[in-house]
Structure formats: structure tokens, C-alpha cells
mmCIF file of C-alpha atoms in Angstrom:
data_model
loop_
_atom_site.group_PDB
_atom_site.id
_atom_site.type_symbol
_atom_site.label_atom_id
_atom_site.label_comp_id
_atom_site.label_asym_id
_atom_site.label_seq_id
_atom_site.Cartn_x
_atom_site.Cartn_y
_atom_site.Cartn_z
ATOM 1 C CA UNK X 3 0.000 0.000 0.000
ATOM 2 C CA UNK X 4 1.509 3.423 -0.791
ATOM 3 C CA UNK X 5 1.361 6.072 1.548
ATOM 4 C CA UNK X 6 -1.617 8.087 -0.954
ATOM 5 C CA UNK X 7 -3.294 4.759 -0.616
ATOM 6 C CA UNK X 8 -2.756 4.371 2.859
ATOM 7 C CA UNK X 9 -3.741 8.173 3.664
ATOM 8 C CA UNK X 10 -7.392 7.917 1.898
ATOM 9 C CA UNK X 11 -8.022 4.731 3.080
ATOM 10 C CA UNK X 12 -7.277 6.263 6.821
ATOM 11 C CA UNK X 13 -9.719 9.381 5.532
ATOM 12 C CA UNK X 14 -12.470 7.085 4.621
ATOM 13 C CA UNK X 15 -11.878 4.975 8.039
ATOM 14 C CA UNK X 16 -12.017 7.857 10.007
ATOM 15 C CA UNK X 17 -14.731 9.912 8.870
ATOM 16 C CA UNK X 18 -16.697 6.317 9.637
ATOM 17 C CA UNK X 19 -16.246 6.242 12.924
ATOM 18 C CA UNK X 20 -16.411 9.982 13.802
ATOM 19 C CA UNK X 21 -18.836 11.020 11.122
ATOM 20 C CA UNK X 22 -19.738 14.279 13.055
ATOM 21 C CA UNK X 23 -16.145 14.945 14.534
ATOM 22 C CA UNK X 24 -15.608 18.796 14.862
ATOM 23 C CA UNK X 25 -13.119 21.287 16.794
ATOM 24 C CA UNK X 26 -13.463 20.689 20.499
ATOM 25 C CA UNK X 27 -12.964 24.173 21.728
ATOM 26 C CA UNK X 28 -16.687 26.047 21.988
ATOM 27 C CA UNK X 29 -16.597 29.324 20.586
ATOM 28 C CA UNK X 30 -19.298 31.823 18.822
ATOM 29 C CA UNK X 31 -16.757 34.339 16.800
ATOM 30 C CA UNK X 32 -13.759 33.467 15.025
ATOM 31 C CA UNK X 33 -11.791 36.118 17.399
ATOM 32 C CA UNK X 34 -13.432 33.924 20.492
ATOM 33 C CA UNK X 35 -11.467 30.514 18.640
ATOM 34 C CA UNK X 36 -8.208 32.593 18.351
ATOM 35 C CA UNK X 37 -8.146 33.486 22.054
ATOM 36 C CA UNK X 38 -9.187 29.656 23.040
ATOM 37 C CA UNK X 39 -6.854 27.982 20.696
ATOM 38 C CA UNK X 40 -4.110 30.522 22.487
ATOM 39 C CA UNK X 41 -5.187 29.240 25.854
ATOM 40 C CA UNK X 42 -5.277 25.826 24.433
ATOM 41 C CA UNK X 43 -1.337 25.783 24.575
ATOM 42 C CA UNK X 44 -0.374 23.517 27.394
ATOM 43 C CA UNK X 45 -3.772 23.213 28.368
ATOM 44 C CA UNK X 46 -6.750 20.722 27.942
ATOM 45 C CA UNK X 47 -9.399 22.113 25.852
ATOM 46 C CA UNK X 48 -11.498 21.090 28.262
ATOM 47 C CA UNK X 49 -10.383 23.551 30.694
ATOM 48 C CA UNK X 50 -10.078 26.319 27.651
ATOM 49 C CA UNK X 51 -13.877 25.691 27.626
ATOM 50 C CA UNK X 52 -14.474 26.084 31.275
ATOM 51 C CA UNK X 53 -12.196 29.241 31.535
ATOM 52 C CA UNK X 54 -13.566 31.628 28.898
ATOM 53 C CA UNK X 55 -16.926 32.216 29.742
ATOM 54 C CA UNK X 56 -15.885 34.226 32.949
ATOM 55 C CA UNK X 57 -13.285 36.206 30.478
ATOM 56 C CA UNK X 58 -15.782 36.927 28.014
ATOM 57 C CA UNK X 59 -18.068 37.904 30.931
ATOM 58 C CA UNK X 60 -16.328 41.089 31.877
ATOM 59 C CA UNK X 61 -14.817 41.381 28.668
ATOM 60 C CA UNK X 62 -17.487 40.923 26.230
ATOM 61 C CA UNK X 63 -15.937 42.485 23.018
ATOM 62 C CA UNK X 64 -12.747 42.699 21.535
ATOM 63 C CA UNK X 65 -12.474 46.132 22.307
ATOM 64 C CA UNK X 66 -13.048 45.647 25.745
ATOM 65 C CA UNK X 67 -9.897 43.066 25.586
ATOM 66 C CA UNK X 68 -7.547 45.633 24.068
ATOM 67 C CA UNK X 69 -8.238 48.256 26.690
ATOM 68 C CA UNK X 70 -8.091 45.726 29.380
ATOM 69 C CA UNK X 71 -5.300 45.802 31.686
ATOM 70 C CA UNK X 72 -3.086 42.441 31.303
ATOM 71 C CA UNK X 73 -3.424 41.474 34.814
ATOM 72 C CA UNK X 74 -7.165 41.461 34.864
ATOM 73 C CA UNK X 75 -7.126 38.982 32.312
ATOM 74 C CA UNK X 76 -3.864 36.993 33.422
ATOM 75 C CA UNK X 77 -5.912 37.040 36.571
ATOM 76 C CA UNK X 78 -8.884 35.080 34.577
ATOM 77 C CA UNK X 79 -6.694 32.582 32.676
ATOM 78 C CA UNK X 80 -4.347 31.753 34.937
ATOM 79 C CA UNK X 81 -5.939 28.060 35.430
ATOM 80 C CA UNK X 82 -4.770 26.948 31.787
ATOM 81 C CA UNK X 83 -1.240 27.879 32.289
ATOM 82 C CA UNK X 84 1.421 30.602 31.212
ATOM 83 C CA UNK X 85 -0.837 33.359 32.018
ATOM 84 C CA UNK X 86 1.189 36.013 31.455
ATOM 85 C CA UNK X 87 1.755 35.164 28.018
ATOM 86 C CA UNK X 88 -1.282 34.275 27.402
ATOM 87 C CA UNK X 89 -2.512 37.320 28.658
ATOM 88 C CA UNK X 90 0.207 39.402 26.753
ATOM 89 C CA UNK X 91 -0.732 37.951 23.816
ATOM 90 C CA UNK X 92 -4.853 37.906 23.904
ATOM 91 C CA UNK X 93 -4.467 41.749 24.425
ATOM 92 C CA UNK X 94 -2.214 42.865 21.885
ATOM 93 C CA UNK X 95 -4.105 40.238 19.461
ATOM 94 C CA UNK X 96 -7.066 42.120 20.133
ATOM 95 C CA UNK X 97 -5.774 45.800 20.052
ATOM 96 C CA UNK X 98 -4.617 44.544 16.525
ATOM 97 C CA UNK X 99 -7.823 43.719 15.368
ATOM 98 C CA UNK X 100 -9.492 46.663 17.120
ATOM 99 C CA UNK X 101 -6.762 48.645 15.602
ATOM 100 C CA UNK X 102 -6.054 47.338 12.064
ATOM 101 C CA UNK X 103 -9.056 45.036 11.206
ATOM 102 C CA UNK X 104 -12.024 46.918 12.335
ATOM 103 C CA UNK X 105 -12.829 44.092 14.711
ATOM 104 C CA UNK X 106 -12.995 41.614 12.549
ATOM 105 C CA UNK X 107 -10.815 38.953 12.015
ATOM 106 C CA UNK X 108 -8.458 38.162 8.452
ATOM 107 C CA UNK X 109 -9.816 35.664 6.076
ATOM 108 C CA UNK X 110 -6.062 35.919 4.818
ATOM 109 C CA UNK X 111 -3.852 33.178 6.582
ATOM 110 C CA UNK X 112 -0.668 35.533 6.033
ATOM 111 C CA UNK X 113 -2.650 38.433 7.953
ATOM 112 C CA UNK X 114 -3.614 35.749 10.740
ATOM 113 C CA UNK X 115 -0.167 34.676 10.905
ATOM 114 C CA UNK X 116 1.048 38.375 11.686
ATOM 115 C CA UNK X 117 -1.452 38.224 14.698
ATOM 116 C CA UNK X 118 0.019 38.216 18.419
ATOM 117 C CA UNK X 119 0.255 34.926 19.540
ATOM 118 C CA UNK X 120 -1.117 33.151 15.967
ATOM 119 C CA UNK X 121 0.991 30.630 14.287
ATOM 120 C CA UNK X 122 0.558 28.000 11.717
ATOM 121 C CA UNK X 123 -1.649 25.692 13.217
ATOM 122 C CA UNK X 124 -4.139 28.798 14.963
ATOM 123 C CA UNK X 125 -3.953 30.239 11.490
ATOM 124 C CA UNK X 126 -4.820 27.070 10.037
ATOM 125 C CA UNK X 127 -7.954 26.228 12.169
ATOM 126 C CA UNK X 128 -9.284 30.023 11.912
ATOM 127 C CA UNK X 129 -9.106 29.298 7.665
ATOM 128 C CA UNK X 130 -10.358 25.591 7.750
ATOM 129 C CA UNK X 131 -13.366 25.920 10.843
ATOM 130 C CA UNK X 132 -14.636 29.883 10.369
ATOM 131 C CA UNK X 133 -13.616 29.920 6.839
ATOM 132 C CA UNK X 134 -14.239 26.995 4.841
ATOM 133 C CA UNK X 135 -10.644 27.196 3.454
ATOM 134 C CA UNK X 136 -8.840 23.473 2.941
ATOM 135 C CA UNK X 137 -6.616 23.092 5.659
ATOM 136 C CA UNK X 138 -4.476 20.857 7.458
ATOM 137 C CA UNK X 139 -3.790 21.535 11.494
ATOM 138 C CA UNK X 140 -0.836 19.892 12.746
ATOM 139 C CA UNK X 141 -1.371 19.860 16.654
ATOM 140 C CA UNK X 142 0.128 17.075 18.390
ATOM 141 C CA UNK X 143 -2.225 14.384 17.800
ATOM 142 C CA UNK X 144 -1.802 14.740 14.151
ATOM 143 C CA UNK X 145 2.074 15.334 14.181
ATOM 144 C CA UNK X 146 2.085 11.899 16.499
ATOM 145 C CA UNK X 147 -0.566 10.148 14.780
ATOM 146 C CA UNK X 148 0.948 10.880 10.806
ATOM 147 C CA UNK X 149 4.381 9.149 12.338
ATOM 148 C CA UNK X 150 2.221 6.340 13.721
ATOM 149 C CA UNK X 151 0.239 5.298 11.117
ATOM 150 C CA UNK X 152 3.007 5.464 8.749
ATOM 151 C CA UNK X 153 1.658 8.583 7.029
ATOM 152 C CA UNK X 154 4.874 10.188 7.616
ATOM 153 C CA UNK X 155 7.961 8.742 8.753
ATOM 154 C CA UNK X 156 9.918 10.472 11.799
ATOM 155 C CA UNK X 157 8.963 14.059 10.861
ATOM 156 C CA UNK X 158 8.250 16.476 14.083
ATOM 157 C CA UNK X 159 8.252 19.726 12.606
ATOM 158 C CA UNK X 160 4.811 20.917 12.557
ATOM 159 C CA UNK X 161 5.021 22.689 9.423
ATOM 160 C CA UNK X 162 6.747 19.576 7.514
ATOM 161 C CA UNK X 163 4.342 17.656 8.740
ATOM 162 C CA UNK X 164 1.859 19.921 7.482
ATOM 163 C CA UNK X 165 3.330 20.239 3.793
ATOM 164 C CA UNK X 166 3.762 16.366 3.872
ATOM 165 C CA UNK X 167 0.249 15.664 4.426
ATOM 166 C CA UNK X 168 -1.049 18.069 1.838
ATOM 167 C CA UNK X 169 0.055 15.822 -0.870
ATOM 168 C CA UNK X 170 -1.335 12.898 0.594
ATOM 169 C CA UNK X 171 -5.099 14.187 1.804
ATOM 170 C CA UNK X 172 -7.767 15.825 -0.052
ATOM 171 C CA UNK X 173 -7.897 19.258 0.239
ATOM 172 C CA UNK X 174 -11.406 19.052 1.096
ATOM 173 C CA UNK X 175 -10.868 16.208 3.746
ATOM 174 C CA UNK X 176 -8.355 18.259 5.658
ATOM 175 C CA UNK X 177 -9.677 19.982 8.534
ATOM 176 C CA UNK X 178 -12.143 17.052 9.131
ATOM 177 C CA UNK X 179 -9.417 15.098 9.366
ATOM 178 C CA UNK X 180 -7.478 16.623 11.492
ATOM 179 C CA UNK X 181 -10.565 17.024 14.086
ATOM 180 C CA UNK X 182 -10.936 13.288 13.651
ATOM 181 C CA UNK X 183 -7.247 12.442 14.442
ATOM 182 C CA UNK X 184 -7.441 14.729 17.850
ATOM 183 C CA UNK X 185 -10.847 12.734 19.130
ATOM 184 C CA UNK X 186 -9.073 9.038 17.978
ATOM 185 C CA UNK X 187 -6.174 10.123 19.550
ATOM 186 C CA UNK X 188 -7.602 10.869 22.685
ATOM 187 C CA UNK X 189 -9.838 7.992 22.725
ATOM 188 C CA UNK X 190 -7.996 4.442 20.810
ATOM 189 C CA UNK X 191 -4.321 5.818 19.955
ATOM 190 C CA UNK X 192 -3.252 6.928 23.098
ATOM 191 C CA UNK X 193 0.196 9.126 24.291
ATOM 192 C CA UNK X 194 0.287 8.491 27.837
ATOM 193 C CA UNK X 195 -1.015 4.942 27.873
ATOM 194 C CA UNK X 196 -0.781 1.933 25.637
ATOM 195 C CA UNK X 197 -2.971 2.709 22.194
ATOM 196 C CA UNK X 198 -5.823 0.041 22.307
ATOM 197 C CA UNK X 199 -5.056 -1.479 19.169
ATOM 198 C CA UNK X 200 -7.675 -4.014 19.324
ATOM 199 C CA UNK X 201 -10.081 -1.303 19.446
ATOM 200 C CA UNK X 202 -9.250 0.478 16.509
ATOM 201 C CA UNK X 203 -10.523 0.941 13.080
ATOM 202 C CA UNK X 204 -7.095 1.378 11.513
ATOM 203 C CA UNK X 205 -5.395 -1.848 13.509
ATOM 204 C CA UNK X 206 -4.826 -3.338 9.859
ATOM 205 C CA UNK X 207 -3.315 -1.167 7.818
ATOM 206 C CA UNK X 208 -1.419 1.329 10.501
ATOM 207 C CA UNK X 209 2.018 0.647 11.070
ATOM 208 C CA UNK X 210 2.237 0.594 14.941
ATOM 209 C CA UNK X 211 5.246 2.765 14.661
ATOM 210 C CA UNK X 212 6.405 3.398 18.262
ATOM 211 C CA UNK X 213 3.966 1.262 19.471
ATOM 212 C CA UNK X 214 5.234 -1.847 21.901
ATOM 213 C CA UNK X 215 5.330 -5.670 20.395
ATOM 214 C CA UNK X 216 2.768 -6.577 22.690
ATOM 215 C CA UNK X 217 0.013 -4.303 21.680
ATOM 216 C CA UNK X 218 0.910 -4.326 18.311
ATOM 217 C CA UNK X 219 -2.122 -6.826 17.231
#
């Protein structure tokens, strides 16, 4: 099987068993997904989900964030880890929209990119989940589950990983797919615990890489 063989066959598995998979983090406004998948960094999104209510409580609007004082929102998202950046960064990301976008966010990934506190893979999930734009989001259950599978072989780099999977997946399959790796990821194919291969819809054609003789059946 080559890998382009292997890749849509693991598209067509996948959007079997998680035919309604989506992004995780709850949000209303694209500027509302920028600031979760910033507090998503380090952080369960989970907890992203439980946290930003009370932020968007006494700072409704996104020029309310840029003329709020960092500590007051540090203060707020402290629970999901490296406040203080996070805070830096959710402030000047929103002065910049306030300032240069009319508050409203880029449907331009190079303009995203330029945002405090964006990168590839925000960028990427603002295009492919607001937007409608083929993407592909390399978080860590995608740059881990690519190697496993055998969709990839040994790359880390997000944005290699990212490049490498665009010739193998369908444009229009990306961002679905990417969703779909995060939930299986979580759920069968496992980091901090064996994978439970036995379970999974892929146990024939992935390549276990990584994974221990004795749950590789």
C-alpha cells in the first residue's frame, strides 16, 4: 500500500467512525477561537472551555480586551497555564484587530499569521473551521498520529508535517481530518497509555510505529 493509498483509506476509516467529529474548543466568533486555541497551549481544551466564559463575561468584546489591563485577564486565565503570556498575547491580538481590522478577524492566513500569539496551526484552524478554506492543522495528535500510522515517517516539525500531508489528503478532507485524528487520539491511539489497538478501526493497515510488540495486534 503506498502512503496516498494508505492516507485515503485512513480518511475514509475515520470519517466512519467519527462522522460528526468537529473542533473541540466552543466558541461563537472566530476572534473567540483565536483566544481559546491561544489558551489551548499547554492546556486541555477542556479547561479552555471552562475558563472563557468568565473572560468573556467582563470582557465581552474585543475592544473591551484591548483596553483591558493584562493582569485582569492573566488574573482570569491563569488556570490553563502561562498566564502572562497568554494574557500578553490575547491583548495585543485584540488591540490589533481593534486597531487594524475593524474588529474583525483576516480571512487571509498571512494576515492571521502576523497576529500576536497566531501561528501556523491557529492560522490554520481560523481558515479551515470559520472559513471553509482546505486546511491541514498539525497539533500534536496529528504530528504523532501521521508518524504512527506510517503517514509520515519520523517528521516532528509541525510545518513539515503539514506540507507532507497536503500531498497525501484531499484538500477538502483536511480539517475534518485533522478534528478526527485529535478525538481518535484521545480515545484508541493513546500518548500516555498503551494505544488500544484491538479497538481500533485502523489496527490493519497502521504501522504501529512506536507502538510496543505486545500491543501491536
Amino acid at each position: 500500500m503506498t502512503k496516498k493509498e494508505l492516507a485515503l483509506e485512513t480518511v475514509a476509516r475515520l470519517k466512519k467512525e467519527y462522522p460528526d467529529a468537529g473542533c473541540t474548543l466552543e466558541y461563537e466568533d472566530a476572534w473567540k477561537l483565536l483566544i481559546s486555541v491561544r489558551l489551548a497551549a499547554q492546556c486541555t481544551d477542556a479547561r479552555v472551555n471552562q475558563v472563557v466564559p468568565g473572560l468573556y463575561e467582563k470582557f465581552p468584546t474585543i475592544s473591551a480586551l484591548a483596553d483591558a489591563d493584562e493582569s485582569d485577564i492573566e488574573e482570569i486565565v491563569r488556570p490553563c497555564g502561562l498566564g502572562k503570556s497568554k494574557a500578553r498575547d490575547i491583548k495585543a491580538c485584540m488591540t490589533m484587530l481593534r486597531d487594524e481590522y475593524d474588529c474583525k478577524v483576516p480571512d487571509d492566513f498571512n494576515k492571521l499569521l502576523k497576529l500576536p500569539g497566531v501561528g501556523r496551526k491557529s492560522a490554520n484552524l481560523i481558515m479551515g473551521d470559520v472559513f471553509g478554506k482546505p486546511e491541514i492543522v498539525t497539533d500534536t495528535h496529528c504530528i504523532r498520529l501521521s508518524n504512527r500510522i506510517g503517514l509520515v515517517d519520523g517528521i516532528k516539525e509541525p510545518k513539515k508535517v503539514e506540507m507532507a500531508l497536503w500531498k497525501l489528503i484531499p484538500p477538502e478532507e483536511g480539517s475534518d481530518f485533522c478534528h478526527r485524528l485529535v478525538i481518535h487520539g484521545r480515545e484508541i491511539c493513546t500518548a500516555r497509555t498503551s494505544p488500544y489497538c484491538h479497538r481500533c478501526c485502523l489496527n490493519d493497515i497502521c504501522e504501529k510505529n512506536g507502538v510496543e510488540k505486545e500491543n501491536n495486534k
